């Protein structure tokens, strides 16, 4: 699909590994052999990131999986140890659990999904434990023994843990490293930040003339969607008053038809107007609800307009009527 789009756009796509040799000049090791040298009038870097495997005793020798190998597995792990309770670790842990593997998640922070609000993280933790996933919080991986795919031991440091978790497979999902090393950026005058991302200004211009960087390598958020709940963080940071509406998913009739009533909805509304500031949906068909509220926010609709909507029964959107008809609590 993407290749077809390239062809239709008229852009030339060269498959290969590029490396800078001079300002705005790259040498490409072509995937099907040979070298090609290209000089551009303007250059845009879109290098991305790769999974970080921390330098811990025995870890590399234990041959842990990243998401790349995990997504290629053609067998079910007996007991999968997941290091990292961010979204990549969580979504693949849950998938593997639902396929039938035993699961242990090790997270060094005080909650799963560290960037989320505490109530959202607590709900994810409840759901994970409910599904039979062991979760160790405030627990750091300090090393590994054995071999992933056979028998592997994750050596841990945390409150009340035994110092070791033994499983069959180890999956590391502890963050991303920018693909900026070893490709000659210094020969092109392109500087990096202290954490290895391409240094850019507010226009995404790099330190080199007529060179820009975008996407993850420029340190942009590692999602393509908008995190609605950031509005709440912003609201409290900026001292903006807001009203809070919450509803358990079980009260959304659609979830009864799906036999999946877990989760909740919450919306933040400005204290002094009916403007929607943020929205969180945690539960079945949450993605559909998010899009509906996003459209309302884009159009600047007050929450009362959504509340007045007559949404088809039994859809997830119908839950908005119940959520917004509740009594808001005031905060800040
Ligand atoms: C398991 C997983 C699940 C995810 N799920 C979601 C999700 O549900 N929703 C969401 O919004 N985001 C998700 N993401 C994040 C999303 O994939 C990234 O935010 C997005 O791909 C970043 O885009 P990018 O263009 O910056 O980099 P990439 O998509 O990484 O593209 C960079 C490309 O540049 C190539 N490249 C790098 N260096 C060179 C070089 N020297 N020469 C030639 N080519 C080079 C790389 O091979 C790569 O193809 C997920 C990520 C992971 C790992």
mmCIF file of C-alpha atoms and ligand atoms in Angstrom:
data_model
loop_
_atom_site.group_PDB
_atom_site.id
_atom_site.type_symbol
_atom_site.label_atom_id
_atom_site.label_comp_id
_atom_site.label_asym_id
_atom_site.label_seq_id
_atom_site.Cartn_x
_atom_site.Cartn_y
_atom_site.Cartn_z
ATOM 1 C CA UNK A 1 0.000 0.000 0.000
ATOM 2 C CA UNK A 2 2.753 2.461 0.960
ATOM 3 C CA UNK A 3 4.835 1.506 -2.075
ATOM 4 C CA UNK A 4 1.844 2.156 -4.331
ATOM 5 C CA UNK A 5 1.421 5.574 -2.741
ATOM 6 C CA UNK A 6 5.071 6.404 -3.344
ATOM 7 C CA UNK A 7 4.747 5.428 -6.990
ATOM 8 C CA UNK A 8 1.583 7.489 -7.385
ATOM 9 C CA UNK A 9 3.258 10.541 -5.798
ATOM 10 C CA UNK A 10 6.097 10.491 -8.316
ATOM 11 C CA UNK A 11 8.714 10.522 -5.525
ATOM 12 C CA UNK A 12 11.693 8.262 -5.993
ATOM 13 C CA UNK A 13 12.075 5.655 -3.242
ATOM 14 C CA UNK A 14 15.506 4.143 -2.738
ATOM 15 C CA UNK A 15 15.751 1.128 -0.422
ATOM 16 C CA UNK A 16 19.045 1.116 1.451
ATOM 17 C CA UNK A 17 21.107 2.320 4.406
ATOM 18 C CA UNK A 18 22.075 5.986 4.170
ATOM 19 C CA UNK A 19 25.107 7.646 5.736
ATOM 20 C CA UNK A 20 26.206 11.276 5.523
ATOM 21 C CA UNK A 21 29.624 11.947 3.996
ATOM 22 C CA UNK A 22 29.380 15.761 3.756
ATOM 23 C CA UNK A 23 26.741 18.497 4.263
ATOM 24 C CA UNK A 24 23.441 17.456 2.587
ATOM 25 C CA UNK A 25 25.229 14.529 0.960
ATOM 26 C CA UNK A 26 24.555 10.856 1.668
ATOM 27 C CA UNK A 27 25.991 7.608 0.473
ATOM 28 C CA UNK A 28 23.417 4.833 0.268
ATOM 29 C CA UNK A 29 24.293 1.164 0.573
ATOM 30 C CA UNK A 30 21.565 -0.123 -1.706
ATOM 31 C CA UNK A 31 19.477 -3.056 -0.473
ATOM 32 C CA UNK A 32 19.973 -4.892 -3.763
ATOM 33 C CA UNK A 33 23.693 -4.173 -3.929
ATOM 34 C CA UNK A 34 25.859 -1.236 -4.890
ATOM 35 C CA UNK A 35 26.382 2.262 -3.572
ATOM 36 C CA UNK A 36 24.658 5.469 -4.634
ATOM 37 C CA UNK A 37 25.724 9.004 -3.714
ATOM 38 C CA UNK A 38 23.015 11.649 -3.443
ATOM 39 C CA UNK A 39 23.224 15.356 -2.726
ATOM 40 C CA UNK A 40 20.093 17.298 -1.852
ATOM 41 C CA UNK A 41 19.268 20.970 -1.985
ATOM 42 C CA UNK A 42 17.139 20.426 1.115
ATOM 43 C CA UNK A 43 17.295 17.380 3.388
ATOM 44 C CA UNK A 44 14.641 16.006 5.756
ATOM 45 C CA UNK A 45 15.629 13.415 8.347
ATOM 46 C CA UNK A 46 12.952 10.910 9.401
ATOM 47 C CA UNK A 47 15.130 8.286 11.066
ATOM 48 C CA UNK A 48 12.877 6.919 13.782
ATOM 49 C CA UNK A 49 13.973 4.998 16.864
ATOM 50 C CA UNK A 50 14.663 1.402 17.844
ATOM 51 C CA UNK A 51 13.981 -0.598 20.996
ATOM 52 C CA UNK A 52 16.476 0.033 23.793
ATOM 53 C CA UNK A 53 18.172 -2.983 25.356
ATOM 54 C CA UNK A 54 19.874 -1.677 28.518
ATOM 55 C CA UNK A 55 23.470 -2.540 29.265
ATOM 56 C CA UNK A 56 22.917 -4.811 32.294
ATOM 57 C CA UNK A 57 24.946 -7.837 33.422
ATOM 58 C CA UNK A 58 23.968 -10.927 31.429
ATOM 59 C CA UNK A 59 21.128 -9.256 29.552
ATOM 60 C CA UNK A 60 22.549 -9.277 26.025
ATOM 61 C CA UNK A 61 23.822 -12.853 26.558
ATOM 62 C CA UNK A 62 20.291 -13.926 27.553
ATOM 63 C CA UNK A 63 19.150 -12.872 24.042
ATOM 64 C CA UNK A 64 15.962 -11.087 25.137
ATOM 65 C CA UNK A 65 13.263 -10.321 22.618
ATOM 66 C CA UNK A 66 12.218 -6.810 21.618
ATOM 67 C CA UNK A 67 8.798 -6.204 20.025
ATOM 68 C CA UNK A 68 10.325 -7.154 16.659
ATOM 69 C CA UNK A 69 11.126 -10.751 17.666
ATOM 70 C CA UNK A 70 7.996 -11.054 19.802
ATOM 71 C CA UNK A 71 5.764 -10.139 16.873
ATOM 72 C CA UNK A 72 7.566 -12.802 14.814
ATOM 73 C CA UNK A 73 7.065 -15.643 17.337
ATOM 74 C CA UNK A 74 5.444 -18.763 15.942
ATOM 75 C CA UNK A 75 5.059 -20.449 19.334
ATOM 76 C CA UNK A 76 3.446 -19.537 22.630
ATOM 77 C CA UNK A 77 5.899 -18.748 25.454
ATOM 78 C CA UNK A 78 5.352 -20.849 28.591
ATOM 79 C CA UNK A 79 6.076 -18.006 30.992
ATOM 80 C CA UNK A 80 6.881 -14.650 29.434
ATOM 81 C CA UNK A 81 8.644 -12.029 31.563
ATOM 82 C CA UNK A 82 7.970 -8.521 30.286
ATOM 83 C CA UNK A 83 10.330 -5.772 31.397
ATOM 84 C CA UNK A 84 8.627 -2.389 31.102
ATOM 85 C CA UNK A 85 5.061 -1.363 31.850
ATOM 86 C CA UNK A 86 4.695 1.230 29.070
ATOM 87 C CA UNK A 87 2.237 0.840 26.230
ATOM 88 C CA UNK A 88 4.401 -1.518 24.159
ATOM 89 C CA UNK A 89 4.998 -3.875 27.105
ATOM 90 C CA UNK A 90 1.376 -3.691 28.184
ATOM 91 C CA UNK A 91 -0.282 -4.336 24.845
ATOM 92 C CA UNK A 92 1.946 -7.284 23.999
ATOM 93 C CA UNK A 93 1.730 -8.706 27.544
ATOM 94 C CA UNK A 94 -2.037 -8.653 27.374
ATOM 95 C CA UNK A 95 -2.077 -10.231 23.920
ATOM 96 C CA UNK A 96 0.253 -13.044 25.019
ATOM 97 C CA UNK A 97 -1.789 -13.631 28.168
ATOM 98 C CA UNK A 98 -4.950 -13.914 26.114
ATOM 99 C CA UNK A 99 -3.204 -16.441 23.851
ATOM 100 C CA UNK A 100 -2.638 -18.472 27.039
ATOM 101 C CA UNK A 101 0.916 -17.710 28.222
ATOM 102 C CA UNK A 102 1.790 -17.124 31.866
ATOM 103 C CA UNK A 103 2.876 -13.498 32.291
ATOM 104 C CA UNK A 104 4.943 -11.410 34.699
ATOM 105 C CA UNK A 105 5.380 -7.667 34.096
ATOM 106 C CA UNK A 106 8.256 -5.872 35.817
ATOM 107 C CA UNK A 107 7.988 -2.065 36.066
ATOM 108 C CA UNK A 108 10.408 0.179 37.931
ATOM 109 C CA UNK A 109 7.949 3.057 38.399
ATOM 110 C CA UNK A 110 5.149 3.267 40.966
ATOM 111 C CA UNK A 111 2.435 2.608 38.354
ATOM 112 C CA UNK A 112 1.862 0.973 34.976
ATOM 113 C CA UNK A 113 1.562 3.337 31.995
ATOM 114 C CA UNK A 114 3.712 5.988 33.671
ATOM 115 C CA UNK A 115 2.484 8.869 31.527
ATOM 116 C CA UNK A 116 -1.176 8.308 32.352
ATOM 117 C CA UNK A 117 -3.250 9.699 35.199
ATOM 118 C CA UNK A 118 -3.083 7.605 38.387
ATOM 119 C CA UNK A 119 -6.728 6.510 38.140
ATOM 120 C CA UNK A 120 -6.218 5.245 34.581
ATOM 121 C CA UNK A 121 -3.046 3.372 35.630
ATOM 122 C CA UNK A 122 -4.853 1.837 38.620
ATOM 123 C CA UNK A 123 -7.648 0.626 36.344
ATOM 124 C CA UNK A 124 -5.113 -0.957 33.958
ATOM 125 C CA UNK A 125 -3.429 -2.673 36.926
ATOM 126 C CA UNK A 126 -6.775 -4.038 38.156
ATOM 127 C CA UNK A 127 -7.586 -5.313 34.695
ATOM 128 C CA UNK A 128 -4.187 -6.986 34.328
ATOM 129 C CA UNK A 129 -4.411 -8.696 37.709
ATOM 130 C CA UNK A 130 -7.989 -9.709 36.914
ATOM 131 C CA UNK A 131 -6.708 -11.408 33.757
ATOM 132 C CA UNK A 132 -4.102 -13.317 35.762
ATOM 133 C CA UNK A 133 -1.022 -11.238 34.888
ATOM 134 C CA UNK A 134 1.533 -10.846 37.704
ATOM 135 C CA UNK A 135 2.717 -7.240 38.003
ATOM 136 C CA UNK A 136 5.734 -6.154 40.033
ATOM 137 C CA UNK A 137 5.825 -2.372 40.527
ATOM 138 C CA UNK A 138 8.767 -0.309 41.843
ATOM 139 C CA UNK A 139 10.921 -3.221 40.697
ATOM 140 C CA UNK A 140 14.028 -2.732 38.551
ATOM 141 C CA UNK A 141 15.680 -5.247 36.286
ATOM 142 C CA UNK A 142 19.341 -5.432 37.347
ATOM 143 C CA UNK A 143 20.558 -8.345 35.234
ATOM 144 C CA UNK A 144 19.657 -11.665 33.620
ATOM 145 C CA UNK A 145 20.812 -15.274 33.541
ATOM 146 C CA UNK A 146 20.037 -18.135 31.177
ATOM 147 C CA UNK A 147 18.652 -17.832 27.646
ATOM 148 C CA UNK A 148 15.348 -16.445 26.485
ATOM 149 C CA UNK A 149 13.417 -19.136 24.635
ATOM 150 C CA UNK A 150 14.689 -21.843 26.992
ATOM 151 C CA UNK A 151 14.975 -20.878 30.649
ATOM 152 C CA UNK A 152 15.712 -17.345 31.716
ATOM 153 C CA UNK A 153 16.018 -15.583 35.065
ATOM 154 C CA UNK A 154 15.318 -11.875 35.429
ATOM 155 C CA UNK A 155 17.317 -10.533 38.351
ATOM 156 C CA UNK A 156 15.333 -7.817 40.096
ATOM 157 C CA UNK A 157 15.569 -5.221 42.802
ATOM 158 C CA UNK A 158 12.283 -4.203 44.377
ATOM 159 C CA UNK A 159 10.294 -4.087 47.577
ATOM 160 C CA UNK A 160 9.429 -7.545 48.860
ATOM 161 C CA UNK A 161 10.427 -9.397 45.685
ATOM 162 C CA UNK A 162 12.520 -12.550 45.731
ATOM 163 C CA UNK A 163 15.240 -10.906 43.624
ATOM 164 C CA UNK A 164 14.628 -13.258 40.723
ATOM 165 C CA UNK A 165 11.764 -14.112 38.369
ATOM 166 C CA UNK A 166 12.199 -17.337 36.431
ATOM 167 C CA UNK A 167 10.459 -17.810 33.105
ATOM 168 C CA UNK A 168 10.891 -19.260 29.629
ATOM 169 C CA UNK A 169 11.109 -16.028 27.651
ATOM 170 C CA UNK A 170 12.232 -12.459 28.255
ATOM 171 C CA UNK A 171 10.807 -9.436 26.432
ATOM 172 C CA UNK A 172 12.382 -6.023 26.943
ATOM 173 C CA UNK A 173 10.155 -2.974 26.354
ATOM 174 C CA UNK A 174 11.909 -0.213 28.273
ATOM 175 C CA UNK A 175 11.909 2.600 25.742
ATOM 176 C CA UNK A 176 13.399 3.714 22.466
ATOM 177 C CA UNK A 177 16.792 4.876 21.226
ATOM 178 C CA UNK A 178 17.020 7.301 18.267
ATOM 179 C CA UNK A 179 18.589 5.951 15.039
ATOM 180 C CA UNK A 180 21.175 8.717 14.960
ATOM 181 C CA UNK A 181 24.383 6.839 15.780
ATOM 182 C CA UNK A 182 26.997 5.912 13.183
ATOM 183 C CA UNK A 183 25.422 7.623 10.182
ATOM 184 C CA UNK A 184 27.828 10.538 9.876
ATOM 185 C CA UNK A 185 25.535 13.281 11.143
ATOM 186 C CA UNK A 186 28.609 15.084 12.491
ATOM 187 C CA UNK A 187 30.032 15.251 8.945
ATOM 188 C CA UNK A 188 26.924 17.128 7.895
ATOM 189 C CA UNK A 189 26.939 19.621 10.778
ATOM 190 C CA UNK A 190 23.839 18.077 12.351
ATOM 191 C CA UNK A 191 24.028 18.281 16.147
ATOM 192 C CA UNK A 192 22.333 15.975 18.640
ATOM 193 C CA UNK A 193 20.787 16.633 22.042
ATOM 194 C CA UNK A 194 22.289 15.099 25.177
ATOM 195 C CA UNK A 195 19.966 12.100 24.794
ATOM 196 C CA UNK A 196 20.931 11.489 21.168
ATOM 197 C CA UNK A 197 17.946 13.036 19.375
ATOM 198 C CA UNK A 198 18.449 15.469 16.496
ATOM 199 C CA UNK A 199 18.559 19.007 17.863
ATOM 200 C CA UNK A 200 15.776 21.071 16.256
ATOM 201 C CA UNK A 201 14.177 24.496 16.723
ATOM 202 C CA UNK A 202 10.439 25.165 16.795
ATOM 203 C CA UNK A 203 10.335 24.886 12.983
ATOM 204 C CA UNK A 204 12.097 21.479 13.144
ATOM 205 C CA UNK A 205 15.199 23.010 11.535
ATOM 206 C CA UNK A 206 18.432 21.290 12.570
ATOM 207 C CA UNK A 207 21.758 23.023 13.245
ATOM 208 C CA UNK A 208 22.750 22.410 9.585
ATOM 209 C CA UNK A 209 21.597 24.723 6.850
ATOM 210 C CA UNK A 210 18.574 23.493 4.827
ATOM 211 C CA UNK A 211 18.290 20.294 6.881
ATOM 212 C CA UNK A 212 15.169 19.507 8.923
ATOM 213 C CA UNK A 213 14.247 16.545 11.142
ATOM 214 C CA UNK A 214 10.835 15.124 11.947
ATOM 215 C CA UNK A 215 9.112 12.288 13.748
ATOM 216 C CA UNK A 216 10.650 10.416 16.625
ATOM 217 C CA UNK A 217 14.283 11.187 15.760
ATOM 218 C CA UNK A 218 13.526 14.866 16.421
ATOM 219 C CA UNK A 219 12.187 13.979 19.862
ATOM 220 C CA UNK A 220 8.533 14.373 18.876
ATOM 221 C CA UNK A 221 5.950 12.479 20.980
ATOM 222 C CA UNK A 222 6.175 8.762 20.304
ATOM 223 C CA UNK A 223 2.526 8.514 19.256
ATOM 224 C CA UNK A 224 0.709 9.729 16.250
ATOM 225 C CA UNK A 225 -2.467 10.503 18.101
ATOM 226 C CA UNK A 226 -3.271 13.316 20.473
ATOM 227 C CA UNK A 227 -3.220 12.472 24.175
ATOM 228 C CA UNK A 228 -6.463 14.048 25.271
ATOM 229 C CA UNK A 229 -5.760 13.699 28.932
ATOM 230 C CA UNK A 230 -2.846 16.108 28.616
ATOM 231 C CA UNK A 231 -5.478 18.804 28.796
ATOM 232 C CA UNK A 232 -6.060 17.909 32.429
ATOM 233 C CA UNK A 233 -2.343 18.083 33.221
ATOM 234 C CA UNK A 234 -2.185 21.426 31.421
ATOM 235 C CA UNK A 235 -5.312 22.633 33.207
ATOM 236 C CA UNK A 236 -3.960 21.914 36.681
ATOM 237 C CA UNK A 237 -0.464 23.227 35.813
ATOM 238 C CA UNK A 238 -1.903 26.472 34.554
ATOM 239 C CA UNK A 239 -4.294 26.742 37.471
ATOM 240 C CA UNK A 240 -7.381 26.515 35.250
ATOM 241 C CA UNK A 241 -10.482 25.428 37.136
ATOM 242 C CA UNK A 242 -12.392 22.497 35.707
ATOM 243 C CA UNK A 243 -15.346 20.237 36.306
ATOM 244 C CA UNK A 244 -15.011 16.464 36.198
ATOM 245 C CA UNK A 245 -17.591 13.973 34.949
ATOM 246 C CA UNK A 246 -17.012 10.245 35.389
ATOM 247 C CA UNK A 247 -18.978 7.101 34.575
ATOM 248 C CA UNK A 248 -18.192 3.385 34.983
ATOM 249 C CA UNK A 249 -18.201 1.552 31.643
ATOM 250 C CA UNK A 250 -20.748 -0.878 33.116
ATOM 251 C CA UNK A 251 -23.272 1.961 32.843
ATOM 252 C CA UNK A 252 -22.739 2.112 29.072
ATOM 253 C CA UNK A 253 -25.309 -0.330 27.741
ATOM 254 C CA UNK A 254 -23.161 -1.292 24.772
ATOM 255 C CA UNK A 255 -20.653 -2.914 27.131
ATOM 256 C CA UNK A 256 -23.404 -5.255 28.362
ATOM 257 C CA UNK A 257 -23.996 -6.462 24.828
ATOM 258 C CA UNK A 258 -20.256 -7.133 24.543
ATOM 259 C CA UNK A 259 -20.036 -8.783 27.998
ATOM 260 C CA UNK A 260 -17.064 -6.500 28.752
ATOM 261 C CA UNK A 261 -18.183 -3.968 31.358
ATOM 262 C CA UNK A 262 -14.784 -3.062 32.819
ATOM 263 C CA UNK A 263 -13.322 0.446 32.679
ATOM 264 C CA UNK A 264 -14.594 4.005 32.943
ATOM 265 C CA UNK A 265 -15.116 7.301 31.117
ATOM 266 C CA UNK A 266 -14.158 10.759 32.296
ATOM 267 C CA UNK A 267 -14.427 14.213 30.817
ATOM 268 C CA UNK A 268 -12.991 17.518 31.978
ATOM 269 C CA UNK A 269 -15.083 20.603 31.315
ATOM 270 C CA UNK A 270 -14.015 24.195 31.957
ATOM 271 C CA UNK A 271 -15.321 25.618 35.249
ATOM 272 C CA UNK A 272 -16.446 28.890 33.727
ATOM 273 C CA UNK A 273 -17.747 27.700 30.349
ATOM 274 C CA UNK A 274 -19.003 24.461 28.814
ATOM 275 C CA UNK A 275 -15.795 23.914 26.810
ATOM 276 C CA UNK A 276 -14.503 20.336 26.755
ATOM 277 C CA UNK A 277 -10.901 20.327 28.045
ATOM 278 C CA UNK A 278 -10.101 16.608 27.953
ATOM 279 C CA UNK A 279 -11.543 13.128 27.704
ATOM 280 C CA UNK A 280 -10.427 9.660 28.739
ATOM 281 C CA UNK A 281 -12.098 6.412 27.688
ATOM 282 C CA UNK A 282 -10.836 3.177 29.211
ATOM 283 C CA UNK A 283 -12.794 0.122 28.114
ATOM 284 C CA UNK A 284 -14.336 -1.715 25.197
ATOM 285 C CA UNK A 285 -14.710 0.397 22.021
ATOM 286 C CA UNK A 286 -12.936 3.312 23.722
ATOM 287 C CA UNK A 287 -11.326 4.239 20.400
ATOM 288 C CA UNK A 288 -14.712 4.949 18.791
ATOM 289 C CA UNK A 289 -15.726 7.171 21.689
ATOM 290 C CA UNK A 290 -12.462 9.094 21.505
ATOM 291 C CA UNK A 291 -13.031 9.940 17.848
ATOM 292 C CA UNK A 292 -16.560 11.156 18.582
ATOM 293 C CA UNK A 293 -15.365 13.500 21.355
ATOM 294 C CA UNK A 294 -12.380 14.606 19.263
ATOM 295 C CA UNK A 295 -14.728 15.789 16.500
ATOM 296 C CA UNK A 296 -16.785 17.702 19.067
ATOM 297 C CA UNK A 297 -13.606 19.344 20.399
ATOM 298 C CA UNK A 298 -12.390 20.204 16.904
ATOM 299 C CA UNK A 299 -15.722 21.887 16.217
ATOM 300 C CA UNK A 300 -15.614 23.721 19.552
ATOM 301 C CA UNK A 301 -18.932 22.211 20.649
ATOM 302 C CA UNK A 302 -19.874 22.720 24.303
ATOM 303 C CA UNK A 303 -20.278 19.468 26.224
ATOM 304 C CA UNK A 304 -23.973 20.267 26.570
ATOM 305 C CA UNK A 305 -24.366 19.808 22.791
ATOM 306 C CA UNK A 306 -23.020 16.267 23.098
ATOM 307 C CA UNK A 307 -25.245 15.676 26.110
ATOM 308 C CA UNK A 308 -28.270 16.692 24.061
ATOM 309 C CA UNK A 309 -27.342 14.277 21.263
ATOM 310 C CA UNK A 310 -29.522 11.258 20.589
ATOM 311 C CA UNK A 311 -27.045 8.464 19.934
ATOM 312 C CA UNK A 312 -28.092 5.118 18.508
ATOM 313 C CA UNK A 313 -28.667 2.317 20.981
ATOM 314 C CA UNK A 314 -26.698 0.187 21.696
ATOM 315 C CA UNK A 315 -23.505 2.013 20.653
ATOM 316 C CA UNK A 316 -20.563 3.094 22.792
ATOM 317 C CA UNK A 317 -21.343 6.723 21.859
ATOM 318 C CA UNK A 318 -24.639 6.362 23.685
ATOM 319 C CA UNK A 319 -22.542 6.298 26.860
ATOM 320 C CA UNK A 320 -21.710 9.985 26.332
ATOM 321 C CA UNK A 321 -25.313 10.898 27.137
ATOM 322 C CA UNK A 322 -25.082 9.038 30.451
ATOM 323 C CA UNK A 323 -21.632 10.441 31.237
ATOM 324 C CA UNK A 324 -22.603 14.034 30.523
ATOM 325 C CA UNK A 325 -25.953 13.872 32.286
ATOM 326 C CA UNK A 326 -24.198 13.166 35.590
ATOM 327 C CA UNK A 327 -23.370 15.754 38.223
ATOM 328 C CA UNK A 328 -19.877 17.172 37.698
ATOM 329 C CA UNK A 329 -17.483 17.529 40.610
ATOM 330 C CA UNK A 330 -15.492 20.758 40.726
ATOM 331 C CA UNK A 331 -11.706 20.771 41.041
ATOM 332 C CA UNK A 332 -8.850 23.286 41.361
HETATM 333 C C1 LIG B 1 5.185 -2.204 19.358
HETATM 334 C C2 LIG B 1 4.823 -0.774 18.994
HETATM 335 C C3 LIG B 1 3.494 -0.414 18.931
HETATM 336 C C4 LIG B 1 3.120 0.893 18.605
HETATM 337 N N1 LIG B 1 1.794 1.208 18.574
HETATM 338 C C5 LIG B 1 1.405 2.468 18.283
HETATM 339 C C6 LIG B 1 0.015 2.822 18.265
HETATM 340 O O1 LIG B 1 -0.869 1.991 18.512
HETATM 341 N N2 LIG B 1 -0.307 4.108 17.977
HETATM 342 C C7 LIG B 1 0.639 5.054 17.709
HETATM 343 O O2 LIG B 1 0.279 6.199 17.439
HETATM 344 N N3 LIG B 1 1.979 4.735 17.682
HETATM 345 C C8 LIG B 1 2.373 3.485 17.985
HETATM 346 N N4 LIG B 1 3.721 3.166 18.005
HETATM 347 C C9 LIG B 1 4.697 4.242 17.736
HETATM 348 C C10 LIG B 1 4.863 4.485 16.241
HETATM 349 O O3 LIG B 1 5.219 3.271 15.601
HETATM 350 C C11 LIG B 1 5.969 5.533 16.054
HETATM 351 O O4 LIG B 1 5.624 6.694 16.806
HETATM 352 C C12 LIG B 1 6.146 5.929 14.587
HETATM 353 O O5 LIG B 1 6.421 4.802 13.791
HETATM 354 C C13 LIG B 1 7.301 6.927 14.466
HETATM 355 O O6 LIG B 1 7.434 7.345 13.137
HETATM 356 P P1 LIG B 1 8.800 7.885 12.546
HETATM 357 O O7 LIG B 1 8.507 8.223 11.134
HETATM 358 O O8 LIG B 1 9.366 8.928 13.425
HETATM 359 O O9 LIG B 1 9.839 6.664 12.626
HETATM 360 P P2 LIG B 1 9.785 5.109 11.998
HETATM 361 O O10 LIG B 1 8.375 4.741 11.764
HETATM 362 O O11 LIG B 1 10.615 4.361 12.925
HETATM 363 O O12 LIG B 1 10.477 5.321 10.585
HETATM 364 C C14 LIG B 1 11.858 5.576 10.439
HETATM 365 C C15 LIG B 1 12.394 4.788 9.241
HETATM 366 O O13 LIG B 1 13.690 5.259 8.883
HETATM 367 C C16 LIG B 1 14.526 4.154 8.557
HETATM 368 N N5 LIG B 1 15.931 4.554 8.755
HETATM 369 C C17 LIG B 1 16.547 4.900 9.931
HETATM 370 N N6 LIG B 1 17.843 5.210 9.720
HETATM 371 C C18 LIG B 1 18.069 5.083 8.378
HETATM 372 C C19 LIG B 1 19.213 5.267 7.551
HETATM 373 N N7 LIG B 1 20.408 5.657 8.024
HETATM 374 N N8 LIG B 1 19.090 5.029 6.217
HETATM 375 C C20 LIG B 1 17.898 4.635 5.709
HETATM 376 N N9 LIG B 1 16.769 4.449 6.441
HETATM 377 C C21 LIG B 1 16.855 4.663 7.768
HETATM 378 C C22 LIG B 1 14.065 3.073 9.522
HETATM 379 O O14 LIG B 1 14.463 1.788 9.061
HETATM 380 C C23 LIG B 1 12.538 3.284 9.503
HETATM 381 O O15 LIG B 1 11.941 2.561 8.462
HETATM 382 C C24 LIG B 1 4.113 1.858 18.321
HETATM 383 C C25 LIG B 1 5.483 1.500 18.363
HETATM 384 C C26 LIG B 1 5.832 0.204 18.719
HETATM 385 C C27 LIG B 1 7.291 -0.168 18.789
#
